[in-house]
Amino acid sequence: MKLILAAVAALALSGPAFAQAGHDMAKMPGMDHPSAAAGAQGAGLIKKLDAKGGSVTLQHGPIAALSWPAMTMAFKADPALLKGLKVGQQVNFTLKTGGAPEVVAIQPK
């Protein structure tokens, strides 16, 4: 559990530092959605995947930015983001904040 929290914290802190270093985060894989950099970060395990239908079920750790405990839930996602992912894969992801939660970036660990 502490490892997951440390990973989430590291991700949350690395984005702004990376951007300040002069890198364009919009050009990074999975970061081409305008709200991706501003969303809530999470880490978890893919439990179910429907790449054609644009949904992914994630068993994730706590997401502090949303005051969410660890849980398993389904999220909408652009089908293009889900290409190449597999059930059972550990991932880091970004959720759109505001409105219905939606995965706007996802990367295998």
Short mmCIF file of C-alpha atoms in Angstrom, two decimals, residues 5-98:
data_model
loop_
_atom_site.label_atom_id
_atom_site.label_comp_id
_atom_site.label_asym_id
_atom_site.label_seq_id
_atom_site.Cartn_x
_atom_site.Cartn_y
_atom_site.Cartn_z
CA LEU A 5 0.99 5.81 -2.45
CA ALA A 6 4.65 6.61 -3.09
CA ALA A 7 4.20 5.88 -6.81
CA VAL A 8 1.13 8.11 -7.03
CA ALA A 9 2.93 10.92 -5.20
CA ALA A 10 5.97 10.58 -7.47
CA LEU A 11 3.76 10.78 -10.55
CA ALA A 12 1.92 13.81 -9.25
CA LEU A 13 5.17 15.63 -8.53
CA SER A 14 7.04 14.58 -11.68
CA GLY A 15 4.56 16.09 -14.17
CA PRO A 16 5.09 19.75 -13.24
CA ALA A 17 8.86 19.28 -12.90
CA PHE A 18 9.02 17.64 -16.32
CA ALA A 19 7.00 20.49 -17.83
CA GLN A 20 9.27 23.10 -16.20
CA ALA A 21 12.28 21.38 -17.75
CA GLY A 22 11.03 22.61 -21.13
CA HIS A 23 9.34 19.43 -22.30
CA ASP A 24 6.00 19.58 -24.06
CA MET A 25 3.76 17.15 -22.13
CA ALA A 26 1.12 17.34 -24.88
CA LYS A 27 3.56 15.47 -27.16
CA MET A 28 4.09 12.62 -24.69
CA PRO A 29 2.26 9.34 -25.43
CA GLY A 30 -1.11 9.30 -23.68
CA MET A 31 -0.87 12.99 -22.79
CA ASP A 32 -2.46 14.47 -25.92
CA HIS A 33 -5.81 15.20 -24.24
CA PRO A 34 -6.00 18.82 -23.00
CA SER A 35 -7.10 17.85 -19.49
CA ALA A 36 -4.62 14.97 -19.12
CA ALA A 37 -1.97 17.08 -17.38
CA ALA A 38 -4.53 18.60 -15.01
CA GLY A 39 -6.37 15.39 -14.05
CA ALA A 40 -6.17 13.11 -11.05
CA GLN A 41 -3.37 10.51 -11.11
CA GLY A 42 -3.85 6.87 -10.19
CA ALA A 43 -2.15 3.49 -10.36
CA GLY A 44 -3.83 0.15 -10.67
CA LEU A 45 -4.46 -3.18 -12.36
CA ILE A 46 -6.57 -3.73 -15.48
CA LYS A 47 -9.36 -6.14 -14.53
CA LYS A 48 -11.51 -5.84 -17.66
CA LEU A 49 -10.91 -4.20 -21.03
CA ASP A 50 -13.20 -3.31 -23.94
CA ALA A 51 -10.93 -1.46 -26.36
CA LYS A 52 -13.57 -1.28 -29.12
CA GLY A 53 -16.28 -0.04 -26.74
CA GLY A 54 -13.97 2.41 -24.99
CA SER A 55 -14.08 1.17 -21.40
CA VAL A 56 -11.60 -0.18 -18.90
CA THR A 57 -12.20 -1.60 -15.41
CA LEU A 58 -9.38 -0.75 -13.02
CA GLN A 59 -8.61 -2.01 -9.54
CA HIS A 60 -6.83 1.09 -8.26
CA GLY A 61 -5.25 2.36 -5.10
CA PRO A 62 -6.47 5.49 -3.30
CA ILE A 63 -6.70 8.64 -5.42
CA ALA A 64 -5.99 11.50 -3.03
CA ALA A 65 -6.92 14.27 -5.48
CA LEU A 66 -10.48 12.90 -5.56
CA SER A 67 -10.60 11.67 -1.93
CA TRP A 68 -11.29 8.16 -3.25
CA PRO A 69 -10.31 5.01 -1.36
CA ALA A 70 -8.90 1.98 -3.18
CA MET A 71 -11.62 0.30 -5.26
CA THR A 72 -12.46 -1.40 -8.53
CA MET A 73 -14.52 0.52 -11.07
CA ALA A 74 -15.16 0.91 -14.79
CA PHE A 75 -14.17 4.06 -16.68
CA LYS A 76 -14.84 5.35 -20.16
CA ALA A 77 -11.74 5.92 -22.30
CA ASP A 78 -10.95 6.79 -25.89
CA PRO A 79 -10.48 3.44 -27.68
CA ALA A 80 -7.14 4.70 -29.08
CA LEU A 81 -5.77 4.97 -25.51
CA LEU A 82 -6.58 1.32 -24.82
CA LYS A 83 -4.76 -0.18 -27.80
CA GLY A 84 -2.00 -2.58 -26.77
CA LEU A 85 -3.16 -2.88 -23.16
CA LYS A 86 -4.06 -6.24 -21.59
CA VAL A 87 -6.10 -7.57 -18.67
CA GLY A 88 -3.78 -8.16 -15.69
CA GLN A 89 -1.42 -5.32 -16.64
CA GLN A 90 -0.29 -2.78 -14.03
CA VAL A 91 -0.84 0.80 -15.24
CA ASN A 92 -0.54 4.43 -14.27
CA PHE A 93 -3.48 6.54 -15.41
CA THR A 94 -4.95 10.03 -15.40
CA LEU A 95 -8.63 10.75 -14.85
CA LYS A 96 -10.48 13.77 -16.15
CA THR A 97 -11.77 15.69 -13.15
CA GLY A 98 -15.17 17.31 -13.22
#
